[in-house]
PDB file of C-alpha atoms (C1' of nucleotides) in Angstrom:
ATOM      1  CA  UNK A   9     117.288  73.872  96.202  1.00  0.00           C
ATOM      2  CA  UNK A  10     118.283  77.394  94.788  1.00  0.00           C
ATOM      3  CA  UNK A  11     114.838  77.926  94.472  1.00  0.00           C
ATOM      4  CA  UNK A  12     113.003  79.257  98.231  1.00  0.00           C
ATOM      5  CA  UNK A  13     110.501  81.654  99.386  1.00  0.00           C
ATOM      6  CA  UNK A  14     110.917  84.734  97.975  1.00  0.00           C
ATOM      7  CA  UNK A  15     109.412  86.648 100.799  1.00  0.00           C
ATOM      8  CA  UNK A  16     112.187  85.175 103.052  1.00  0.00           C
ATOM      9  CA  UNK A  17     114.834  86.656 101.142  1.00  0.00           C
ATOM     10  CA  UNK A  18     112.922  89.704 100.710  1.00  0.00           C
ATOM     11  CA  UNK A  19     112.913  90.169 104.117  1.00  0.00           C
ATOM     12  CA  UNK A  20     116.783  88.997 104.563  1.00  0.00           C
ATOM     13  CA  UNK A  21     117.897  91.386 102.178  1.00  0.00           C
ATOM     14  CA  UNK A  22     115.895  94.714 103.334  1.00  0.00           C
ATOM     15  CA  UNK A  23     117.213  93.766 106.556  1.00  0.00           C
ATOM     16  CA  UNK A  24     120.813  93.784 105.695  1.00  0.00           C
ATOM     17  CA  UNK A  25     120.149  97.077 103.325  1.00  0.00           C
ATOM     18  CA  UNK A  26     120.547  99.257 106.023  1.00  0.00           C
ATOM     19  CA  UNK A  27     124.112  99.779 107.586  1.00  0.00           C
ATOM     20  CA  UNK A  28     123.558 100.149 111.526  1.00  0.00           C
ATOM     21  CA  UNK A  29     121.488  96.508 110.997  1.00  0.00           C
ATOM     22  CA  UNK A  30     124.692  95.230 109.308  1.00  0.00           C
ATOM     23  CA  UNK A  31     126.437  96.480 112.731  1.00  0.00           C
ATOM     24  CA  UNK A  32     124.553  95.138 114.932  1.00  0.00           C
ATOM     25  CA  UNK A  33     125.271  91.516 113.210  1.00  0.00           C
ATOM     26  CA  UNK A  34     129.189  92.001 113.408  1.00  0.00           C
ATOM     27  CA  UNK A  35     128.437  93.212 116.907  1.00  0.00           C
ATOM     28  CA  UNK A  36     126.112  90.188 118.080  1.00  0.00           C
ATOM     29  CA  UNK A  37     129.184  87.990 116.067  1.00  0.00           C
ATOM     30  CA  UNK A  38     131.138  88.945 119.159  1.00  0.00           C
ATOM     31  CA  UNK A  39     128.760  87.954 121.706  1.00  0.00           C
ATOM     32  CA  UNK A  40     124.515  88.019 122.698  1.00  0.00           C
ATOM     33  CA  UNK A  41     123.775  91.728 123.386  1.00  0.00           C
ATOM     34  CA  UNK A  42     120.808  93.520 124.802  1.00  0.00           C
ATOM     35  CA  UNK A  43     119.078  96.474 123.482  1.00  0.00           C
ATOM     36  CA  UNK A  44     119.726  98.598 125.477  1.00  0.00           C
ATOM     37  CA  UNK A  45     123.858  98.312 125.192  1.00  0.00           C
ATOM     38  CA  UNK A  46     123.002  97.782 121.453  1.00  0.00           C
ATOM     39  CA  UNK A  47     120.776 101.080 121.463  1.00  0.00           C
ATOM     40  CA  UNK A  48     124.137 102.743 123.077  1.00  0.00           C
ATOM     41  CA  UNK A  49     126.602 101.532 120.888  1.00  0.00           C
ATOM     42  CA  UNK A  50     124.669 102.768 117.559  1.00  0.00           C
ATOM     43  CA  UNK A  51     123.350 105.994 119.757  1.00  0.00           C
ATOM     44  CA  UNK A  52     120.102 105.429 119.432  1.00  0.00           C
ATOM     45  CA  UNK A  53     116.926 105.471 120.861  1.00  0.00           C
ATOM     46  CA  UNK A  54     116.136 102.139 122.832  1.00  0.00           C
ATOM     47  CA  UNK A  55     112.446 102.466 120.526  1.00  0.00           C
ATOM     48  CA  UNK A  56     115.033 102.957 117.704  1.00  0.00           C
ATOM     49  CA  UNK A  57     117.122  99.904 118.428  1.00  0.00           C
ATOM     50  CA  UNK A  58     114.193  97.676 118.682  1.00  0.00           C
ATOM     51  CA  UNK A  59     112.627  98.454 115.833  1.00  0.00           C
ATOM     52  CA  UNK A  60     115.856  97.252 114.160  1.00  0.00           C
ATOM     53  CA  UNK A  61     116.374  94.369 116.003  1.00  0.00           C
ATOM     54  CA  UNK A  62     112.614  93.331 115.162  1.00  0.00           C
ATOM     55  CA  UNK A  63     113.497  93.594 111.455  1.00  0.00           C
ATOM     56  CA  UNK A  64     116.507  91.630 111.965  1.00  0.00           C
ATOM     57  CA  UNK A  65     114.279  89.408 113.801  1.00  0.00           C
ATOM     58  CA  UNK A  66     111.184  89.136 111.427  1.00  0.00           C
ATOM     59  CA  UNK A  67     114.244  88.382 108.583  1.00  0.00           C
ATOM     60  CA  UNK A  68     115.577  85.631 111.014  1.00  0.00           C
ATOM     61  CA  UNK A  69     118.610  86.855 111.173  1.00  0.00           C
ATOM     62  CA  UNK A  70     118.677  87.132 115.213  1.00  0.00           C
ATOM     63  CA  UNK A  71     116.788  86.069 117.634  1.00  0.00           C
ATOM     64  CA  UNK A  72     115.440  87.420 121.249  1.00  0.00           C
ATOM     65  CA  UNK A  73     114.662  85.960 124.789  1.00  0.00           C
ATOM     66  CA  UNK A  74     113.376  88.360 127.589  1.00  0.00           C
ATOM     67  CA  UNK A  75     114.966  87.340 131.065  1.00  0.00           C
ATOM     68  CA  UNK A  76     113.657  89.271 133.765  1.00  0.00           C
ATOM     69  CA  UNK A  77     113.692  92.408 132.369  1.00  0.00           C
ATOM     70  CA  UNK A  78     116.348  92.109 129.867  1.00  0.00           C
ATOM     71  CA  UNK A  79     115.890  91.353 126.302  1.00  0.00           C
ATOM     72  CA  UNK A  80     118.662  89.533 124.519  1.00  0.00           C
ATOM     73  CA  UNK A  81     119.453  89.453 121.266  1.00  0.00           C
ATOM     74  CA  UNK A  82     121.639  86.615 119.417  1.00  0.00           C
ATOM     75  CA  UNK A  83     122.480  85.736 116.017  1.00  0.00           C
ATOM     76  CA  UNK A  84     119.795  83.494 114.653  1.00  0.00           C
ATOM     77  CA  UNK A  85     120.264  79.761 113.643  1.00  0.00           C
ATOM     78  CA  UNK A  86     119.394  80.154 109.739  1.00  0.00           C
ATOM     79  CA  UNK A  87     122.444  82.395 109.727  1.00  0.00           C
ATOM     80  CA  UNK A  88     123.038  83.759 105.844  1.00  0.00           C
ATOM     81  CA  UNK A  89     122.727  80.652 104.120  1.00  0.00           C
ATOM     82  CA  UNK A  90     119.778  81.171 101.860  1.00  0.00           C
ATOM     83  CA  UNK A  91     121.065  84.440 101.001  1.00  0.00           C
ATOM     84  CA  UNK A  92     124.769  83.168 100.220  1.00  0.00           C
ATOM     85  CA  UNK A  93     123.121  80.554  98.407  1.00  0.00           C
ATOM     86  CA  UNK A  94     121.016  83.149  96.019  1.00  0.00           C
ATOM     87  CA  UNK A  95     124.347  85.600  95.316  1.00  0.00           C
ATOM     88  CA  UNK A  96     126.642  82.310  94.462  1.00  0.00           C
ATOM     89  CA  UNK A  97     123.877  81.278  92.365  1.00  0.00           C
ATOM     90  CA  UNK A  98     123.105  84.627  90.479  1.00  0.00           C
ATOM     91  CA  UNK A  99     126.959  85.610  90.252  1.00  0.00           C
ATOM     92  CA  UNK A 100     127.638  82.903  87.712  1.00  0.00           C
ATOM     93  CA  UNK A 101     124.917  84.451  85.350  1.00  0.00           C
ATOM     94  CA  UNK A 102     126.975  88.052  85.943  1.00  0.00           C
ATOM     95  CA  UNK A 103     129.894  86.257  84.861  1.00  0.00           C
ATOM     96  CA  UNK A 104     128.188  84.214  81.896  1.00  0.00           C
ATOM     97  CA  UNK A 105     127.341  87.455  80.362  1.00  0.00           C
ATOM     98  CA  UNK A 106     130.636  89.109  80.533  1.00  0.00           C
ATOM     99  CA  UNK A 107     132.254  86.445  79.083  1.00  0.00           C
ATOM    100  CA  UNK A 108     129.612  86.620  76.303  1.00  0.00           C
ATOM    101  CA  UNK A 109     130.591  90.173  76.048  1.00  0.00           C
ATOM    102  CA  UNK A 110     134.348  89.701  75.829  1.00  0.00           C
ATOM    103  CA  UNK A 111     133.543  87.578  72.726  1.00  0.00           C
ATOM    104  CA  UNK A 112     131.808  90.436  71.184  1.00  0.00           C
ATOM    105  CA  UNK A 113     134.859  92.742  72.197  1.00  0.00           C
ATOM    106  CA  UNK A 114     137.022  90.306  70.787  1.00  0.00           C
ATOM    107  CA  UNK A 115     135.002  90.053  66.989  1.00  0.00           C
ATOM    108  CA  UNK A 116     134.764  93.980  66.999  1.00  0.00           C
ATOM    109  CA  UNK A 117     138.145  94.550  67.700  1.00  0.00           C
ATOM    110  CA  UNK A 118     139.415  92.005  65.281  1.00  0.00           C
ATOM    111  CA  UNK A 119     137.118  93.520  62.647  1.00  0.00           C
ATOM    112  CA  UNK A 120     138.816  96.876  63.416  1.00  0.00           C
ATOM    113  CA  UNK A 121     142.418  96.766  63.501  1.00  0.00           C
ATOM    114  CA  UNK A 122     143.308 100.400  64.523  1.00  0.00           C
TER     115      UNK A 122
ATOM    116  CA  UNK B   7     139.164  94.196 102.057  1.00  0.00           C
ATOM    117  CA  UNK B   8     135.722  93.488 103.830  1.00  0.00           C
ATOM    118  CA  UNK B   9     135.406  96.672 104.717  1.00  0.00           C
ATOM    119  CA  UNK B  10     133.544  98.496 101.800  1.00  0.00           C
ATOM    120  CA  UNK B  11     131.937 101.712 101.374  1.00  0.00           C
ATOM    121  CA  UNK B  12     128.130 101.243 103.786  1.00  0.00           C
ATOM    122  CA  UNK B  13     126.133 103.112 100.966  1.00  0.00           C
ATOM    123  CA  UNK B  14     127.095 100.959  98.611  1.00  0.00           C
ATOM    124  CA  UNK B  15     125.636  98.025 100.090  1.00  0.00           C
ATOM    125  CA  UNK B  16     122.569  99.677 100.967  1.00  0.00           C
ATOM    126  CA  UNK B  17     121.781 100.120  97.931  1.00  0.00           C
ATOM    127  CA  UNK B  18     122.096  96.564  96.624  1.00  0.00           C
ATOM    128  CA  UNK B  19     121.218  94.560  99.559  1.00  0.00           C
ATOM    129  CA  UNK B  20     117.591  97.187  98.927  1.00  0.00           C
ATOM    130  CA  UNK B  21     117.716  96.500  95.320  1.00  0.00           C
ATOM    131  CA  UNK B  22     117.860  92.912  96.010  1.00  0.00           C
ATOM    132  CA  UNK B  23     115.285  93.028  98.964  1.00  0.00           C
ATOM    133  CA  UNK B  24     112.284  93.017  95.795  1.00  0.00           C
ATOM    134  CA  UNK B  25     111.348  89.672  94.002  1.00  0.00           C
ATOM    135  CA  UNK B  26     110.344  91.895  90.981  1.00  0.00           C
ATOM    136  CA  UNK B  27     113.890  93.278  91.065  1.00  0.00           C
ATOM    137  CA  UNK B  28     115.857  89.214  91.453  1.00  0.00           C
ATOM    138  CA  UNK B  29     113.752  88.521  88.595  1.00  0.00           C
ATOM    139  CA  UNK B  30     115.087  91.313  86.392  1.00  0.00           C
ATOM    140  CA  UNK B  31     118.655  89.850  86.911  1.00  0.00           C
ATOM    141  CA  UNK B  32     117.809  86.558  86.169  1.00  0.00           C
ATOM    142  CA  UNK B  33     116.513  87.636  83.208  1.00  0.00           C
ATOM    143  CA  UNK B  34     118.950  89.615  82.280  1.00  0.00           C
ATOM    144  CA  UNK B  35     120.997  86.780  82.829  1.00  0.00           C
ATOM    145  CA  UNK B  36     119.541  85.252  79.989  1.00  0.00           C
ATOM    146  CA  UNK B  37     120.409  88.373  77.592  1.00  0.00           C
ATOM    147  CA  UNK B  38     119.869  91.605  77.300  1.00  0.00           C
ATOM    148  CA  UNK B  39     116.229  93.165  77.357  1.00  0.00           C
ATOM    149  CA  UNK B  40     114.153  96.634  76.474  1.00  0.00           C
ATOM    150  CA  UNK B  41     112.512  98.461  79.050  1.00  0.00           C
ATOM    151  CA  UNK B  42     109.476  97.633  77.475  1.00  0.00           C
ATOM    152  CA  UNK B  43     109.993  93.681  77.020  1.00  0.00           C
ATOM    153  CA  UNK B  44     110.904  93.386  81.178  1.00  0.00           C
ATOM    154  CA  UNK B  45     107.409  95.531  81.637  1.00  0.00           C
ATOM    155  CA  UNK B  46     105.880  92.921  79.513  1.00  0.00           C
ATOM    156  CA  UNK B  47     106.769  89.792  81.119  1.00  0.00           C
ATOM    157  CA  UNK B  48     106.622  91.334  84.852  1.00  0.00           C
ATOM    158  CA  UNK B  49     103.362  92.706  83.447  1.00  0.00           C
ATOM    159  CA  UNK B  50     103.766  96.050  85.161  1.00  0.00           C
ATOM    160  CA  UNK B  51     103.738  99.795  83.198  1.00  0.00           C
ATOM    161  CA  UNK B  52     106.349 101.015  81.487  1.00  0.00           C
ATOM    162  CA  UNK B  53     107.317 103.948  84.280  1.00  0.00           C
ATOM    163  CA  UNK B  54     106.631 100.978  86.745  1.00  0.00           C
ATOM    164  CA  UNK B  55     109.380  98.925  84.923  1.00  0.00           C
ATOM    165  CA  UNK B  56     111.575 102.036  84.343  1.00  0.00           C
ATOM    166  CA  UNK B  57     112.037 102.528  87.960  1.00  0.00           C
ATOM    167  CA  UNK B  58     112.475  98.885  89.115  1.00  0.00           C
ATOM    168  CA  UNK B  59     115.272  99.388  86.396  1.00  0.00           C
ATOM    169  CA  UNK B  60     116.742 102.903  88.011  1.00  0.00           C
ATOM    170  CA  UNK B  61     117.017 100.992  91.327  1.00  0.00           C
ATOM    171  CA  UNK B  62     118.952  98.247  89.791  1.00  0.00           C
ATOM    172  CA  UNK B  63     121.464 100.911  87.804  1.00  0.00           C
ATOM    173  CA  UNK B  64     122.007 102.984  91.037  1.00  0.00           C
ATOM    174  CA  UNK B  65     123.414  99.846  92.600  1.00  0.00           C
ATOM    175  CA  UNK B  66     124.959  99.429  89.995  1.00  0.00           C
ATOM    176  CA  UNK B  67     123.840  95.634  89.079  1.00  0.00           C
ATOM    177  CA  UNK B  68     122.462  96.897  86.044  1.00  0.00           C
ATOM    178  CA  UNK B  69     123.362  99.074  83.285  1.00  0.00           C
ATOM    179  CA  UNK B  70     121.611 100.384  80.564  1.00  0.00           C
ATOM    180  CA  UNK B  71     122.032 102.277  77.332  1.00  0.00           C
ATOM    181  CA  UNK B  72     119.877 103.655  75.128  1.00  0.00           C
ATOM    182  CA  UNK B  73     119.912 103.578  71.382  1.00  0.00           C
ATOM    183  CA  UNK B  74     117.297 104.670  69.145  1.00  0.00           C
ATOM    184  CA  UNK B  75     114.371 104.663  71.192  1.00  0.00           C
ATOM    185  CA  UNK B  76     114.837 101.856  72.405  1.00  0.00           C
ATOM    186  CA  UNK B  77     116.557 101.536  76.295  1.00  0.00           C
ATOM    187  CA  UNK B  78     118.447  98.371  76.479  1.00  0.00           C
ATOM    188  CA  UNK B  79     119.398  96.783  79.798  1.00  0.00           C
ATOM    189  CA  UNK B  80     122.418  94.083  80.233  1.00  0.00           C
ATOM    190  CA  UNK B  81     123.913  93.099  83.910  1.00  0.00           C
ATOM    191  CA  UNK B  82     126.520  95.072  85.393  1.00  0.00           C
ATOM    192  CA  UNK B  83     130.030  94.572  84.984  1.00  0.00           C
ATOM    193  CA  UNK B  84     130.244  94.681  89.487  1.00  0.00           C
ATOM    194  CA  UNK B  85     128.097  91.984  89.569  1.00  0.00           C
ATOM    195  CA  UNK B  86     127.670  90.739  93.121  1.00  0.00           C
ATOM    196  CA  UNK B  87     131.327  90.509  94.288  1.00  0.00           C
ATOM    197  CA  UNK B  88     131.130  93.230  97.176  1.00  0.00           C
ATOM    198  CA  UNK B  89     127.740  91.589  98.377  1.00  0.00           C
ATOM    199  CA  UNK B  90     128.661  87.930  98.469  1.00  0.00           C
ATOM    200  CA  UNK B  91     132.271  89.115  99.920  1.00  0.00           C
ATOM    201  CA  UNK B  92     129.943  90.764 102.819  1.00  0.00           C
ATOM    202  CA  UNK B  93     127.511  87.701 102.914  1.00  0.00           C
ATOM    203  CA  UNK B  94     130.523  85.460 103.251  1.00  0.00           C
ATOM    204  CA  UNK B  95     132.603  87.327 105.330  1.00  0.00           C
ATOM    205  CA  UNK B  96     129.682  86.965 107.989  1.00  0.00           C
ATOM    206  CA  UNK B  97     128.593  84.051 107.459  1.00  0.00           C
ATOM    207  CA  UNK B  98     131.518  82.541 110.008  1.00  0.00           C
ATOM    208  CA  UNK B  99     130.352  85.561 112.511  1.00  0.00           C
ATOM    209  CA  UNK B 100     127.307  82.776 112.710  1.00  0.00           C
ATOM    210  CA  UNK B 101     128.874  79.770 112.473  1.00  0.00           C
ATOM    211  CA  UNK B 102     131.502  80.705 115.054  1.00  0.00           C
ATOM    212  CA  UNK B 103     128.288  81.361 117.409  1.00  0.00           C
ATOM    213  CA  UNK B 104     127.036  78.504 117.168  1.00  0.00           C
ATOM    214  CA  UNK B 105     129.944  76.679 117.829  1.00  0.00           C
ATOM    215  CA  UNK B 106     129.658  78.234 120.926  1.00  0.00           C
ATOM    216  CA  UNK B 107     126.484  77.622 121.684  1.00  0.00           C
ATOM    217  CA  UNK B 108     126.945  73.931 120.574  1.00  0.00           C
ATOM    218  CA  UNK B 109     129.513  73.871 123.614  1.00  0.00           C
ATOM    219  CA  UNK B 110     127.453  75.221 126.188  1.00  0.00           C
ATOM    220  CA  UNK B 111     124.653  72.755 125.175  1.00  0.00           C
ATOM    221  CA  UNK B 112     127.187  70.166 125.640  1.00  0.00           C
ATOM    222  CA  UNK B 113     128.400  71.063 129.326  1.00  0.00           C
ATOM    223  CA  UNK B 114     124.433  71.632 130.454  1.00  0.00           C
ATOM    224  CA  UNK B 115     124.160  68.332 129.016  1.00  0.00           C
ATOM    225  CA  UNK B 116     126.663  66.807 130.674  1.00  0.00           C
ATOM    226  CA  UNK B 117     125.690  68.489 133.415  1.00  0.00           C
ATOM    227  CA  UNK B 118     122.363  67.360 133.937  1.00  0.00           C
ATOM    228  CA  UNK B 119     122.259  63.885 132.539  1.00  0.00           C
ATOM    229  CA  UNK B 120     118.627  63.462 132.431  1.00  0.00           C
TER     230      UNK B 120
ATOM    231  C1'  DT C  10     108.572 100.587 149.615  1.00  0.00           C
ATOM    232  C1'  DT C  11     110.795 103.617 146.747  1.00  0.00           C
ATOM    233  C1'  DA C  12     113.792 104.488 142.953  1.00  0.00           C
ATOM    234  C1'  DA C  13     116.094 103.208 139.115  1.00  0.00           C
ATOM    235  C1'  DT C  14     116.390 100.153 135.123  1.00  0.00           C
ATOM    236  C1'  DA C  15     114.908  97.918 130.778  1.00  0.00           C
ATOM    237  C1'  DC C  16     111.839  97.455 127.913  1.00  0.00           C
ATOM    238  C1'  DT C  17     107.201  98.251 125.371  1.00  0.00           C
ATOM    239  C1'  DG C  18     103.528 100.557 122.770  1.00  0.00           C
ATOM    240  C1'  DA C  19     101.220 104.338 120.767  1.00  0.00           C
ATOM    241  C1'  DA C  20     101.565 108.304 118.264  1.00  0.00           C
ATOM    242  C1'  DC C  21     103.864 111.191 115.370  1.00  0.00           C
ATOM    243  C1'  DC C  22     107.100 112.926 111.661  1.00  0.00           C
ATOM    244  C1'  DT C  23     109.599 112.946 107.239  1.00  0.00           C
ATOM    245  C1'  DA C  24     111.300 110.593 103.472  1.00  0.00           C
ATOM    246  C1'  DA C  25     111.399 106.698 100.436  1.00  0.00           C
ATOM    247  C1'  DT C  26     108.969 102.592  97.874  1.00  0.00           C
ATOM    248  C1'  DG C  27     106.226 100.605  94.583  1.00  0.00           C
ATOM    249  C1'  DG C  28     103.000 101.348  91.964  1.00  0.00           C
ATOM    250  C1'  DT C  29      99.706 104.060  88.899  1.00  0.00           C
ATOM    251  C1'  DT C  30      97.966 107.628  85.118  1.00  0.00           C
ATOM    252  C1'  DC C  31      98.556 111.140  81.880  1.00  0.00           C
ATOM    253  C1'  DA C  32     100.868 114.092  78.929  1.00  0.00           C
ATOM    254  C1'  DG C  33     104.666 114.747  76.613  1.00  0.00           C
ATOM    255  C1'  DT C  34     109.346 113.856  73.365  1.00  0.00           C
ATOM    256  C1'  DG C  35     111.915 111.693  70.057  1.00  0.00           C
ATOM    257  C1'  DT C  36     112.275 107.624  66.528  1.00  0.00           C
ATOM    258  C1'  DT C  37     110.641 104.496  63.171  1.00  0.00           C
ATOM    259  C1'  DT C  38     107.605 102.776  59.903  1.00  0.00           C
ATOM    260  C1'  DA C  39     104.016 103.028  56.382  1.00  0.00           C
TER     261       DA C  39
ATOM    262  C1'  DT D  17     103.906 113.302  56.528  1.00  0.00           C
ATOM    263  C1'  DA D  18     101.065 110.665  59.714  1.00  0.00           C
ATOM    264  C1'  DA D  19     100.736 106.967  62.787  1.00  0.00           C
ATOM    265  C1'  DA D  20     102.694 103.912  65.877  1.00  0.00           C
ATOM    266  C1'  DC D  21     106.257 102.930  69.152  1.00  0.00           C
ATOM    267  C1'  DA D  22     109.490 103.319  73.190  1.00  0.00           C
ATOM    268  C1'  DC D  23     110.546 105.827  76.489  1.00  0.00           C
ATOM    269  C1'  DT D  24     110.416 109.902  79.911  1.00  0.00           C
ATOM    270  C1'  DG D  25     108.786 113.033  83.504  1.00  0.00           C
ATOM    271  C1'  DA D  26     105.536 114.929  86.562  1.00  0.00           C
ATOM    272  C1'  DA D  27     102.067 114.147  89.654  1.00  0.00           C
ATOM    273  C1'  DC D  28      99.629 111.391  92.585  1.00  0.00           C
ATOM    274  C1'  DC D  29      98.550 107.619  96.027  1.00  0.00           C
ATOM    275  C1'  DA D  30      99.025 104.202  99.778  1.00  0.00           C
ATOM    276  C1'  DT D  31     102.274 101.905 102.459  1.00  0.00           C
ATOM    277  C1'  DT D  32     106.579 101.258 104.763  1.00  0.00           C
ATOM    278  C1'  DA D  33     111.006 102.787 106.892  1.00  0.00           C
ATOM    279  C1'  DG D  34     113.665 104.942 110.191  1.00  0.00           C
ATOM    280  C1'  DG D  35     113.632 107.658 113.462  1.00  0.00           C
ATOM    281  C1'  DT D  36     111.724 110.422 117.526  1.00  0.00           C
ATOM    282  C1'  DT D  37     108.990 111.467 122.141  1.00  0.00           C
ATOM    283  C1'  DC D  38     106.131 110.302 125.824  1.00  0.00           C
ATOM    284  C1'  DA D  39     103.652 107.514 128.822  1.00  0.00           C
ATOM    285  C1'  DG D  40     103.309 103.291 130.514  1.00  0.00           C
ATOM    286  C1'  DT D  41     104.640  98.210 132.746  1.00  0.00           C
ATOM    287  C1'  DA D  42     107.469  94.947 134.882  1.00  0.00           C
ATOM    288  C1'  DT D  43     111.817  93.900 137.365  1.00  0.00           C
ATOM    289  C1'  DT D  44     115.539  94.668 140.304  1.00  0.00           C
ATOM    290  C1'  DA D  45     118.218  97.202 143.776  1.00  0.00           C
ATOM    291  C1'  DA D  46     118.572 100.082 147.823  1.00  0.00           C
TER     292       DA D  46
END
DNA sequence: TTAATACTGAACCTAATGGTTCAGTGTTTA
DNA sequence: TAAACACTGAACCATTAGGTTCAGTATTAA
């Protein structure tokens, strides 16, 4: 189950590599926005905004529905799962390690004594 | 607490946003390697490997040391904490969504009876 | 029907990525 | 001391990223 596509998370993580794309998530956690009121709030370019929203989009992260002339964005259904699910997974080896290494700290400074 | 330094993240979330790049950590997670040995078994060039490395120290999930001539490179002692705080941390941001949505399915449902 | 709104697409720009090769430098080994 | 090894740095290359402007198109409001 750990393992999945690793162009999904590819895309996942370059999407949430880039601060203003991190904003607009905490902003669409607040309610469905459009891009133009999203392109205000970051002061940006509406060309600007949807380029990010099409990453965040392509990474599944939100999704869009054009209504009339309006485009609204919301936050997708695969949510963070698969990336949570990598980091949880990958932390433990982080923390393997440094326990390894505390041994080693341990023998050295036993062998020391100063 | 959630609230963390932007450039920080960007620079993990990117480092994590290559497969090449997950794979170094997991093998690292298995013990410390040489430049060279990671350039072996991703079968890229050593300068290739050396800079998959760089991207992995500036995020600091990696750090290296050389002695000898010989670079060696162990996991970082941040690990993924601030990441999988973030990940986590937003991960209700979706949930709480779709709780929502889940509600207004309900009433249309109930609404229409079809 | 005109004007304003909301987006879209193409084109452009600069900087960064992900790789390479090639020519070093310093370290070990024979 | 000479050869092999492990890395380093500079230069290059193609592609992508993150933005812009400008010229549309479609929709809505007056």
């Amino acid at each position: 189950m750990v393992q999945c596509l690793p162009h999904t998370l590819d895309l996942s993580f370059a999407a949430l590599a880039d601060a203003t794309r991190r904003g607009i998530i905490v902003r669409l956690g607040r309610g469905d926005a459009s891009i133009s009121s999203l392109a205000e709030a970051f002061q940006m370019t509406l060309t600007g905004m949807k380029k990010h929203v099409q990453v965040l989009e392509r990474a599944g992260l939100v999704v869009t529905q054009k209504v009339g002339r309006v485009r609204t964005c919301r936050l997708g259904a695969r949510g963070l799962a698969a990336e949570a699910e990598w980091i949880e997974a990958h932390r433990a080896l982080f923390e393997a390690r440094f326990a390894a290494l505390d041994d080693i700290i341990d023998e050295i400074e036993e062998g020391s004594h100063d």
